[in-house]
Every structure is written in C-alpha cells, then in structure tokens.
mmCIF file of C-alpha atoms and ligand atoms in Angstrom:
data_model
loop_
_atom_site.group_PDB
_atom_site.id
_atom_site.type_symbol
_atom_site.label_atom_id
_atom_site.label_comp_id
_atom_site.label_asym_id
_atom_site.label_seq_id
_atom_site.Cartn_x
_atom_site.Cartn_y
_atom_site.Cartn_z
ATOM 1 C CA UNK A 5 88.416 110.962 98.594
ATOM 2 C CA UNK A 6 91.720 111.366 100.439
ATOM 3 C CA UNK A 7 93.682 108.988 98.220
ATOM 4 C CA UNK A 8 96.215 111.627 97.210
ATOM 5 C CA UNK A 9 97.398 111.656 100.836
ATOM 6 C CA UNK A 10 97.651 107.885 101.228
ATOM 7 C CA UNK A 11 101.186 106.570 101.745
ATOM 8 C CA UNK A 12 102.298 103.556 99.713
ATOM 9 C CA UNK A 13 103.386 101.934 102.963
ATOM 10 C CA UNK A 14 103.674 102.545 106.688
ATOM 11 C CA UNK A 15 106.414 101.641 109.142
ATOM 12 C CA UNK A 16 106.872 102.075 112.865
ATOM 13 C CA UNK A 17 110.126 103.930 112.268
ATOM 14 C CA UNK A 18 112.483 104.875 109.460
ATOM 15 C CA UNK A 19 114.954 102.500 111.098
ATOM 16 C CA UNK A 20 112.612 99.498 110.614
ATOM 17 C CA UNK A 21 112.212 99.561 106.828
ATOM 18 C CA UNK A 22 113.563 96.614 104.846
ATOM 19 C CA UNK A 23 115.991 98.712 102.782
ATOM 20 C CA UNK A 24 118.108 95.804 101.573
ATOM 21 C CA UNK A 25 115.005 94.072 100.200
ATOM 22 C CA UNK A 26 113.939 97.251 98.446
ATOM 23 C CA UNK A 27 117.410 97.566 96.942
ATOM 24 C CA UNK A 28 117.057 94.046 95.529
ATOM 25 C CA UNK A 29 113.778 95.138 93.984
ATOM 26 C CA UNK A 30 115.631 97.882 92.120
ATOM 27 C CA UNK A 31 115.262 100.973 94.328
ATOM 28 C CA UNK A 32 118.366 103.180 94.338
ATOM 29 C CA UNK A 33 117.446 106.549 95.832
ATOM 30 C CA UNK A 34 116.098 107.436 99.286
ATOM 31 C CA UNK A 35 114.708 110.869 100.109
ATOM 32 C CA UNK A 36 114.351 111.591 103.824
ATOM 33 C CA UNK A 37 112.554 114.162 105.838
ATOM 34 C CA UNK A 38 114.740 114.931 108.910
ATOM 35 C CA UNK A 39 112.752 116.278 111.839
ATOM 36 C CA UNK A 40 110.742 113.610 113.610
ATOM 37 C CA UNK A 41 111.609 111.110 110.866
ATOM 38 C CA UNK A 42 115.308 110.508 111.524
ATOM 39 C CA UNK A 43 115.802 112.344 114.819
ATOM 40 C CA UNK A 44 113.661 114.343 117.228
ATOM 41 C CA UNK A 45 112.605 117.769 116.054
ATOM 42 C CA UNK A 46 115.679 119.997 115.682
ATOM 43 C CA UNK A 47 118.002 117.377 117.187
ATOM 44 C CA UNK A 48 121.538 116.708 115.966
ATOM 45 C CA UNK A 49 122.449 113.681 113.934
ATOM 46 C CA UNK A 50 122.853 110.767 116.344
ATOM 47 C CA UNK A 51 124.552 107.401 116.264
ATOM 48 C CA UNK A 52 121.473 105.548 114.976
ATOM 49 C CA UNK A 53 121.118 107.943 112.022
ATOM 50 C CA UNK A 54 124.798 107.862 111.068
ATOM 51 C CA UNK A 55 124.886 104.061 111.340
ATOM 52 C CA UNK A 56 121.796 103.817 109.137
ATOM 53 C CA UNK A 57 123.248 106.149 106.502
ATOM 54 C CA UNK A 58 126.599 104.346 106.484
ATOM 55 C CA UNK A 59 124.743 101.051 106.005
ATOM 56 C CA UNK A 60 122.535 102.413 103.231
ATOM 57 C CA UNK A 61 125.311 104.067 101.242
ATOM 58 C CA UNK A 62 127.306 100.869 101.733
ATOM 59 C CA UNK A 63 124.409 98.977 100.157
ATOM 60 C CA UNK A 64 124.626 101.267 97.137
ATOM 61 C CA UNK A 65 121.857 103.772 97.823
ATOM 62 C CA UNK A 66 122.075 107.468 97.114
ATOM 63 C CA UNK A 67 120.373 109.618 99.737
ATOM 64 C CA UNK A 68 118.926 113.115 99.781
ATOM 65 C CA UNK A 69 117.677 114.932 102.872
ATOM 66 C CA UNK A 70 114.658 117.045 101.977
ATOM 67 C CA UNK A 71 113.620 119.470 104.674
ATOM 68 C CA UNK A 72 111.275 122.441 104.836
ATOM 69 C CA UNK A 73 113.562 123.778 107.533
ATOM 70 C CA UNK A 74 116.202 126.472 107.019
ATOM 71 C CA UNK A 75 119.786 125.861 105.920
ATOM 72 C CA UNK A 76 121.552 126.071 109.339
ATOM 73 C CA UNK A 77 119.337 123.302 110.780
ATOM 74 C CA UNK A 78 119.773 120.990 107.804
ATOM 75 C CA UNK A 79 123.491 121.709 107.554
ATOM 76 C CA UNK A 80 123.902 120.953 111.280
ATOM 77 C CA UNK A 81 122.436 117.483 110.708
ATOM 78 C CA UNK A 82 124.596 116.943 107.625
ATOM 79 C CA UNK A 83 127.742 118.089 109.462
ATOM 80 C CA UNK A 84 126.901 115.594 112.207
ATOM 81 C CA UNK A 85 126.990 112.830 109.608
ATOM 82 C CA UNK A 86 130.393 114.015 108.405
ATOM 83 C CA UNK A 87 131.717 114.288 111.969
ATOM 84 C CA UNK A 88 130.660 110.726 112.722
ATOM 85 C CA UNK A 89 132.783 109.529 109.816
ATOM 86 C CA UNK A 90 130.039 108.729 107.284
ATOM 87 C CA UNK A 91 131.204 109.069 103.685
ATOM 88 C CA UNK A 92 128.801 111.691 102.340
ATOM 89 C CA UNK A 93 129.838 111.460 98.679
ATOM 90 C CA UNK A 94 126.416 110.041 97.864
ATOM 91 C CA UNK A 95 124.415 111.993 100.430
ATOM 92 C CA UNK A 96 122.847 115.303 99.435
ATOM 93 C CA UNK A 97 120.583 117.808 101.120
ATOM 94 C CA UNK A 98 117.987 120.376 100.181
ATOM 95 C CA UNK A 99 116.722 122.959 102.692
ATOM 96 C CA UNK A 100 113.657 125.197 102.516
ATOM 97 C CA UNK A 101 112.157 122.509 100.273
ATOM 98 C CA UNK A 102 108.580 123.835 100.337
ATOM 99 C CA UNK A 103 107.092 120.343 100.460
ATOM 100 C CA UNK A 104 104.528 119.364 99.150
ATOM 101 C CA UNK A 105 105.688 121.312 96.095
ATOM 102 C CA UNK A 106 107.083 118.870 93.523
ATOM 103 C CA UNK A 107 110.031 121.002 92.528
ATOM 104 C CA UNK A 108 112.506 119.851 95.162
ATOM 105 C CA UNK A 109 111.532 116.177 95.065
ATOM 106 C CA UNK A 110 112.557 116.361 91.398
ATOM 107 C CA UNK A 111 115.732 118.220 92.288
ATOM 108 C CA UNK A 112 116.537 115.529 94.857
ATOM 109 C CA UNK A 113 116.231 112.827 92.199
ATOM 110 C CA UNK A 114 118.393 114.838 89.854
ATOM 111 C CA UNK A 115 121.107 115.149 92.518
ATOM 112 C CA UNK A 116 120.952 111.388 93.145
ATOM 113 C CA UNK A 117 120.701 110.454 89.470
ATOM 114 C CA UNK A 118 117.513 108.463 90.116
ATOM 115 C CA UNK A 119 113.951 108.695 88.821
ATOM 116 C CA UNK A 120 110.460 108.410 90.241
ATOM 117 C CA UNK A 121 110.378 104.641 89.637
ATOM 118 C CA UNK A 122 113.475 103.787 91.667
ATOM 119 C CA UNK A 123 113.221 106.363 94.439
ATOM 120 C CA UNK A 124 111.517 106.099 97.824
ATOM 121 C CA UNK A 125 110.457 108.901 100.127
ATOM 122 C CA UNK A 126 110.396 108.480 103.916
ATOM 123 C CA UNK A 127 108.692 111.021 106.156
ATOM 124 C CA UNK A 128 106.395 111.493 109.139
ATOM 125 C CA UNK A 129 103.812 113.941 107.773
ATOM 126 C CA UNK A 130 100.995 113.230 105.363
ATOM 127 C CA UNK A 131 100.138 116.651 104.002
ATOM 128 C CA UNK A 132 103.686 117.734 103.228
ATOM 129 C CA UNK A 133 105.983 114.702 102.957
ATOM 130 C CA UNK A 134 103.671 111.995 101.597
ATOM 131 C CA UNK A 135 101.445 114.254 99.529
ATOM 132 C CA UNK A 136 104.488 115.766 97.785
ATOM 133 C CA UNK A 137 105.943 112.323 97.062
ATOM 134 C CA UNK A 138 102.612 111.121 95.686
ATOM 135 C CA UNK A 139 102.304 114.187 93.467
ATOM 136 C CA UNK A 140 105.766 113.479 92.099
ATOM 137 C CA UNK A 141 104.944 109.783 91.545
ATOM 138 C CA UNK A 142 107.434 108.544 94.154
ATOM 139 C CA UNK A 143 106.722 105.605 96.461
ATOM 140 C CA UNK A 144 106.254 106.923 99.980
ATOM 141 C CA UNK A 145 106.626 105.495 103.464
ATOM 142 C CA UNK A 146 104.896 107.158 106.370
ATOM 143 C CA UNK A 147 106.691 106.585 109.674
ATOM 144 C CA UNK A 148 105.544 107.301 113.217
ATOM 145 C CA UNK A 149 106.883 110.674 114.403
ATOM 146 C CA UNK A 150 109.753 110.294 116.869
ATOM 147 C CA UNK A 151 108.618 113.024 119.289
ATOM 148 C CA UNK A 152 105.430 112.504 121.147
ATOM 149 C CA UNK A 153 105.104 116.210 122.043
ATOM 150 C CA UNK A 154 104.853 118.597 119.135
ATOM 151 C CA UNK A 155 104.236 122.267 118.409
ATOM 152 C CA UNK A 156 100.631 123.397 118.397
ATOM 153 C CA UNK A 157 100.320 123.891 114.618
ATOM 154 C CA UNK A 158 101.572 120.335 114.111
ATOM 155 C CA UNK A 159 99.202 118.977 116.750
ATOM 156 C CA UNK A 160 96.273 120.401 114.768
ATOM 157 C CA UNK A 161 97.579 118.831 111.570
ATOM 158 C CA UNK A 162 97.944 115.516 113.356
ATOM 159 C CA UNK A 163 94.177 115.498 114.030
ATOM 160 C CA UNK A 164 93.499 115.829 110.316
ATOM 161 C CA UNK A 165 96.148 113.204 109.566
ATOM 162 C CA UNK A 166 94.455 110.793 111.923
ATOM 163 C CA UNK A 167 91.210 111.254 110.049
ATOM 164 C CA UNK A 168 92.844 110.561 106.671
ATOM 165 C CA UNK A 169 94.673 107.555 108.097
ATOM 166 C CA UNK A 170 91.404 106.237 109.418
ATOM 167 C CA UNK A 171 90.005 106.145 105.864
ATOM 168 C CA UNK A 172 93.265 104.755 104.515
ATOM 169 C CA UNK A 173 93.214 101.886 107.002
ATOM 170 C CA UNK A 174 89.554 101.268 106.351
ATOM 171 C CA UNK A 175 90.246 100.966 102.604
ATOM 172 C CA UNK A 176 93.053 98.483 103.208
ATOM 173 C CA UNK A 177 90.925 96.617 105.703
ATOM 174 C CA UNK A 178 88.102 96.270 103.164
ATOM 175 C CA UNK A 179 90.564 94.624 100.784
ATOM 176 C CA UNK A 180 92.035 92.333 103.429
ATOM 177 C CA UNK A 181 88.584 91.218 104.591
ATOM 178 C CA UNK A 182 87.976 89.704 101.179
ATOM 179 C CA UNK A 183 91.256 87.856 101.354
ATOM 180 C CA UNK A 184 93.509 85.994 103.826
ATOM 181 C CA UNK A 185 96.689 86.593 105.725
ATOM 182 C CA UNK A 186 99.339 83.907 105.302
ATOM 183 C CA UNK A 187 102.142 83.430 107.828
ATOM 184 C CA UNK A 188 105.321 81.687 106.751
ATOM 185 C CA UNK A 189 108.625 81.184 108.533
ATOM 186 C CA UNK A 190 110.943 78.679 110.118
ATOM 187 C CA UNK A 191 109.797 76.164 112.729
ATOM 188 C CA UNK A 192 109.443 77.965 116.042
ATOM 189 C CA UNK A 193 109.167 81.439 114.510
ATOM 190 C CA UNK A 194 105.798 81.979 116.194
ATOM 191 C CA UNK A 195 103.434 81.487 113.227
ATOM 192 C CA UNK A 196 100.754 79.709 115.240
ATOM 193 C CA UNK A 197 100.919 81.944 118.313
ATOM 194 C CA UNK A 198 100.911 85.169 116.313
ATOM 195 C CA UNK A 199 98.291 83.751 113.914
ATOM 196 C CA UNK A 200 95.922 82.879 116.746
ATOM 197 C CA UNK A 201 96.346 86.302 118.363
ATOM 198 C CA UNK A 202 95.640 88.061 115.061
ATOM 199 C CA UNK A 203 92.645 85.859 114.308
ATOM 200 C CA UNK A 204 91.162 86.660 117.707
ATOM 201 C CA UNK A 205 91.737 90.392 117.307
ATOM 202 C CA UNK A 206 90.351 90.583 113.764
ATOM 203 C CA UNK A 207 87.622 87.951 114.129
ATOM 204 C CA UNK A 208 89.259 85.897 111.381
ATOM 205 C CA UNK A 209 89.447 82.099 111.487
ATOM 206 C CA UNK A 210 92.811 80.570 112.264
ATOM 207 C CA UNK A 211 93.934 77.577 110.253
ATOM 208 C CA UNK A 212 97.184 75.675 110.463
ATOM 209 C CA UNK A 213 98.172 73.411 107.559
ATOM 210 C CA UNK A 214 100.126 70.980 109.764
ATOM 211 C CA UNK A 215 97.014 70.348 111.883
ATOM 212 C CA UNK A 216 94.883 69.924 108.748
ATOM 213 C CA UNK A 217 97.330 67.329 107.413
ATOM 214 C CA UNK A 218 97.365 65.497 110.732
ATOM 215 C CA UNK A 219 93.562 65.450 110.703
ATOM 216 C CA UNK A 220 93.314 64.147 107.145
ATOM 217 C CA UNK A 221 96.047 61.549 107.637
ATOM 218 C CA UNK A 222 94.787 60.590 111.076
ATOM 219 C CA UNK A 223 98.258 60.658 112.555
ATOM 220 C CA UNK A 224 101.052 62.998 113.668
ATOM 221 C CA UNK A 225 103.562 64.722 111.372
ATOM 222 C CA UNK A 226 106.353 62.706 113.007
ATOM 223 C CA UNK A 227 104.562 59.436 112.174
ATOM 224 C CA UNK A 228 103.969 60.557 108.565
ATOM 225 C CA UNK A 229 107.689 61.302 108.166
ATOM 226 C CA UNK A 230 108.570 57.997 109.802
ATOM 227 C CA UNK A 231 106.203 55.715 107.903
ATOM 228 C CA UNK A 232 105.695 57.426 104.543
ATOM 229 C CA UNK A 233 108.705 59.722 104.242
ATOM 230 C CA UNK A 234 109.237 63.448 103.739
ATOM 231 C CA UNK A 235 108.274 63.462 100.047
ATOM 232 C CA UNK A 236 104.824 62.069 100.862
ATOM 233 C CA UNK A 237 104.415 64.794 103.518
ATOM 234 C CA UNK A 238 105.403 67.488 100.983
ATOM 235 C CA UNK A 239 102.698 66.173 98.631
ATOM 236 C CA UNK A 240 100.158 66.430 101.454
ATOM 237 C CA UNK A 241 101.285 70.033 102.023
ATOM 238 C CA UNK A 242 100.740 71.023 98.403
ATOM 239 C CA UNK A 243 97.309 69.338 98.323
ATOM 240 C CA UNK A 244 96.297 71.150 101.508
ATOM 241 C CA UNK A 245 97.467 74.522 100.227
ATOM 242 C CA UNK A 246 95.520 73.972 96.983
ATOM 243 C CA UNK A 247 92.345 73.350 98.954
ATOM 244 C CA UNK A 248 92.871 76.424 101.114
ATOM 245 C CA UNK A 249 93.285 78.741 98.168
ATOM 246 C CA UNK A 250 89.970 77.652 96.721
ATOM 247 C CA UNK A 251 87.956 77.699 99.885
ATOM 248 C CA UNK A 252 88.883 80.463 102.218
ATOM 249 C CA UNK A 253 88.670 84.147 102.902
ATOM 250 C CA UNK A 254 89.001 85.978 106.231
ATOM 251 C CA UNK A 255 91.417 83.310 107.415
ATOM 252 C CA UNK A 256 94.820 83.565 109.016
ATOM 253 C CA UNK A 257 96.697 80.696 107.427
ATOM 254 C CA UNK A 258 99.825 79.393 109.110
ATOM 255 C CA UNK A 259 101.845 76.955 107.020
ATOM 256 C CA UNK A 260 104.623 74.542 107.950
ATOM 257 C CA UNK A 261 108.183 75.832 107.801
ATOM 258 C CA UNK A 262 108.941 73.820 104.671
ATOM 259 C CA UNK A 263 105.832 74.712 102.664
ATOM 260 C CA UNK A 264 107.357 77.674 100.770
ATOM 261 C CA UNK A 265 110.192 75.456 99.485
ATOM 262 C CA UNK A 266 108.145 74.379 96.462
ATOM 263 C CA UNK A 267 107.744 77.101 93.852
ATOM 264 C CA UNK A 268 104.223 75.861 93.208
ATOM 265 C CA UNK A 269 103.291 76.420 96.857
ATOM 266 C CA UNK A 270 104.833 79.903 96.870
ATOM 267 C CA UNK A 271 102.614 80.881 93.984
ATOM 268 C CA UNK A 272 99.521 79.367 95.578
ATOM 269 C CA UNK A 273 100.198 81.149 98.871
ATOM 270 C CA UNK A 274 100.612 84.539 97.234
ATOM 271 C CA UNK A 275 97.305 83.956 95.458
ATOM 272 C CA UNK A 276 95.690 83.021 98.759
ATOM 273 C CA UNK A 277 96.408 86.373 100.388
ATOM 274 C CA UNK A 278 98.953 88.717 101.883
ATOM 275 C CA UNK A 279 102.045 86.694 102.825
ATOM 276 C CA UNK A 280 104.138 87.674 105.842
ATOM 277 C CA UNK A 281 107.471 86.114 106.694
ATOM 278 C CA UNK A 282 107.951 85.945 110.449
ATOM 279 C CA UNK A 283 111.701 86.078 110.782
ATOM 280 C CA UNK A 284 113.522 84.783 113.845
ATOM 281 C CA UNK A 285 117.265 84.441 114.433
ATOM 282 C CA UNK A 286 118.827 80.974 114.786
ATOM 283 C CA UNK A 287 119.484 81.752 118.464
ATOM 284 C CA UNK A 288 115.807 82.498 119.130
ATOM 285 C CA UNK A 289 114.710 79.354 117.311
ATOM 286 C CA UNK A 290 117.257 77.155 119.059
ATOM 287 C CA UNK A 291 116.143 78.485 122.440
ATOM 288 C CA UNK A 292 112.455 77.946 121.647
ATOM 289 C CA UNK A 293 112.872 74.449 120.235
ATOM 290 C CA UNK A 294 115.567 73.055 122.503
ATOM 291 C CA UNK A 295 113.162 70.573 124.107
ATOM 292 C CA UNK A 296 110.947 69.959 121.070
ATOM 293 C CA UNK A 297 110.432 66.387 119.912
ATOM 294 C CA UNK A 298 107.688 66.974 117.318
ATOM 295 C CA UNK A 299 109.808 68.291 114.388
ATOM 296 C CA UNK A 300 111.366 65.301 112.594
ATOM 297 C CA UNK A 301 113.878 67.454 110.698
ATOM 298 C CA UNK A 302 115.403 68.648 113.967
ATOM 299 C CA UNK A 303 115.708 65.283 115.712
ATOM 300 C CA UNK A 304 119.455 65.213 115.195
ATOM 301 C CA UNK A 305 122.148 65.006 117.750
ATOM 302 C CA UNK A 306 123.344 68.490 116.936
ATOM 303 C CA UNK A 307 120.020 70.339 116.822
ATOM 304 C CA UNK A 308 121.741 73.696 116.733
ATOM 305 C CA UNK A 309 123.637 72.827 113.551
ATOM 306 C CA UNK A 310 120.431 71.508 111.980
ATOM 307 C CA UNK A 311 118.642 74.810 112.651
ATOM 308 C CA UNK A 312 121.509 76.909 111.313
ATOM 309 C CA UNK A 313 121.934 74.808 108.160
ATOM 310 C CA UNK A 314 118.259 74.707 107.259
ATOM 311 C CA UNK A 315 117.670 78.359 108.065
ATOM 312 C CA UNK A 316 120.568 79.512 105.923
ATOM 313 C CA UNK A 317 119.243 77.531 102.959
ATOM 314 C CA UNK A 318 115.677 78.665 103.444
ATOM 315 C CA UNK A 319 116.128 82.358 104.208
ATOM 316 C CA UNK A 320 116.172 83.480 100.532
ATOM 317 C CA UNK A 321 113.168 81.255 99.809
ATOM 318 C CA UNK A 322 111.131 82.844 102.605
ATOM 319 C CA UNK A 323 112.106 86.293 101.350
ATOM 320 C CA UNK A 324 110.930 85.447 97.880
ATOM 321 C CA UNK A 325 107.701 83.866 99.048
ATOM 322 C CA UNK A 326 106.571 86.805 101.203
ATOM 323 C CA UNK A 327 105.145 90.226 100.490
ATOM 324 C CA UNK A 328 106.780 91.573 103.626
ATOM 325 C CA UNK A 329 109.024 90.424 106.461
ATOM 326 C CA UNK A 330 108.487 91.084 110.153
ATOM 327 C CA UNK A 331 111.325 90.569 112.605
ATOM 328 C CA UNK A 332 110.165 88.788 115.719
ATOM 329 C CA UNK A 333 113.318 88.624 117.842
ATOM 330 C CA UNK A 334 112.910 90.118 121.309
ATOM 331 C CA UNK A 335 109.364 91.255 120.585
ATOM 332 C CA UNK A 336 106.203 90.374 122.492
ATOM 333 C CA UNK A 337 103.225 88.866 120.674
ATOM 334 C CA UNK A 338 101.380 92.192 121.009
ATOM 335 C CA UNK A 339 104.295 94.066 119.446
ATOM 336 C CA UNK A 340 104.392 91.650 116.505
ATOM 337 C CA UNK A 341 100.617 91.913 116.049
ATOM 338 C CA UNK A 342 100.861 95.725 116.060
ATOM 339 C CA UNK A 343 103.648 95.678 113.518
ATOM 340 C CA UNK A 344 101.639 93.421 111.236
ATOM 341 C CA UNK A 345 98.638 95.717 111.537
ATOM 342 C CA UNK A 346 100.801 98.656 110.457
ATOM 343 C CA UNK A 347 102.125 96.804 107.436
ATOM 344 C CA UNK A 348 99.106 95.093 105.892
HETATM 345 C C1 S3P B 413 108.675 71.537 108.794
HETATM 346 C C2 S3P B 413 108.018 72.334 109.674
HETATM 347 C C3 S3P B 413 106.930 71.878 110.557
HETATM 348 C C4 S3P B 413 106.246 70.673 109.924
HETATM 349 C C5 S3P B 413 107.248 69.616 109.588
HETATM 350 C C6 S3P B 413 108.298 70.113 108.598
HETATM 351 C C7 S3P B 413 109.777 72.091 107.980
HETATM 352 O O1 S3P B 413 105.975 72.906 110.759
HETATM 353 O O2 S3P B 413 105.527 71.039 108.796
HETATM 354 O O3 S3P B 413 107.842 69.200 110.766
HETATM 355 O O4 S3P B 413 110.174 71.478 106.982
HETATM 356 O O5 S3P B 413 110.250 73.197 108.329
HETATM 357 P P1 S3P B 413 106.227 74.201 111.743
HETATM 358 O O6 S3P B 413 106.988 75.211 110.953
HETATM 359 O O7 S3P B 413 104.853 74.677 112.043
HETATM 360 O O8 S3P B 413 106.949 73.747 112.918
#
C-alpha cells in the first residue's frame, strides 16, 4: 500500500554509505538533501561534509544538492564547501526544489549529465526526499536524521514515516524469513559472535560451516589441514555449502574465511540468502587472533604478515561475494547487529 514511499535502501548516516562500491557498479551521480542529511538543520557545511564531498568528487562522482530550502541557506552550505577548499566544478545545487515534485530531480540529473539509472538520491525524509526520487525512478537511500529534536510539523510527519517504515520493514522481514542470512569475512572478523547474536534476536538457527565440517570429519580443522591438506578441506567446504543451500531457511550461516574464494561457493552462497561481508581491518584481526592456535593458515612466525597478505588478496573476493559490507572496527556487537538490521 505504501510502496511508493519505500526507500531502495537504508543507512545509519549519509557518511556510512559504500559510495566506492556503488561507483564500481556504475553509479555516477549523487543527489543530496542537506538539512538533517548532511548537517544539522540549518547548520553550515562542516569538516565531515567537505571531506566526504572531496572524496566523492575525487572518486569521479558528480553531486547535486537538492533542497526545499531558500537560496541563502543552500548557498551558505555551498560557500562553506568552497571555503574549505573543495573543488566544486562537479558540485551543483538547486534551492526551493519543491520535492517531491519530479521537476528538480530531473534538473539535477541534467546538471550532472547523469540519468535515472546511474543516479542515487540520499535524504532523511520519506514523503519528500524518497517519494520524489521514487517517482523519478532514482534509487533512494533513507538515512537517519542528524538532529534528534525537530520542528513540530516535522515531528508529526515523523509519526507517519514511522508507520510506513514499519510496513516496509515487515515486507523485507517476510522475505528474509523465507531465506537465510550468510556472514562472510576474514578469520577473526566476528562472523560467529555476530551470527549467534543475530540468531538469538531473530529466533533463527545459527550454523557454522567449520563446525559442521569438524563434526562430519570427526576431527579439528587443524588436523584436517595437517593430515589431508588444504585442498581436501576446500572440497569439504564446497560439499557443506551445497548441503546448506538445499536444506535451510531461517538460518544465520557463518562460513570459514576461505569459503568465498571458490567462484562456485560464491554463487551457492548468494543463492542461499542475503550475504553480508563483515569487514575488519588487519590491525583488528591481528589483535583478536594474536594468541590463536586454531587457524592453520596463520601458524607462521610472522602472523601479522600472514594476515596482511591474505587479507589484501581476499578483500576484492569478499566484496564480490557479498550483497553488502558492514564495517566492524571499533563497534560493539549490538552496534553491528543494529547496522545489519538496518541494511537487510
Ligand atoms: C580459513 C578460515 C577458518 C577455517 C580455516 C581456513 C581461511 O575459518 O575455515 O582455518 O582460509 O580463512 P574462520 O574464518 O571461521 O576462522
């Protein structure tokens, strides 16, 4: 019923979106709401916003600010970008945009030289920002508003938004319930811990492919590597993944760090459900695994070098294997769980 207001995706903040990944997928234009999306309502451009815009234009994006606010407010933000040294050659703005009217979304694309297929809209309001983007056929991201306290007319709208979002989440939940969530990532990235927490919260069943292999083989992963070799273990992994795809729904599936290396496994995992890459920096992994003796691939004298080497090789594979990536560095389990819930 409310589908025309549903965003294509949600993010905790406009600063958390995986822009570089979207660029690789072919997106070239970004349209931003300003107030409560990039900065607090009516606030000046700040360091975070200018850094983000410098990074995005450096990536190759064109950007257009699209605000229902009046010219002086929008210009003040734009001037802030200029003052902070951002090259604004590829940054445009439109004030008094009358969102959700389609007219200025189209004008924004014209200014950027993009079209509805390679443009993304980012905003914090459903009935103006997201609805307008949907009407224009542009992919939209809804972000959490930056200010907690808002004007009364917005507070009323937020009640209605909450109702629509309730249905939106319910729809997505219905789909997920018939499927699985798959967690991939490097050793020590938190797949099992996060997987167990999610399974408990959602009443899903947690399953870990390494444990399944150990059960079937009747011995530890280290022993399998030692006696039968890595290739044999990789075969076991593929067999296990094949079984999972056939059998399960409503499962959180955590797979070993090397499982996505085989193209066949990547395909099977994407068929099994929604795949999330839990990303952790080499420093985080090294710290977590410094005393670990159970990962045969890391039992080298220079463990740190082993982590860095493997991670560098695998990073693009994980990116390709996953539907989305969630950064886990410096986040608590609850924060990671919340982020996953926003993204699925
Ligand atoms: C491996 C990761 C391990 C385990 C085996 C190989 C890898 O699983 O499957 O030691 O190649 O990255 P975790 O990622 O659960 O540690």
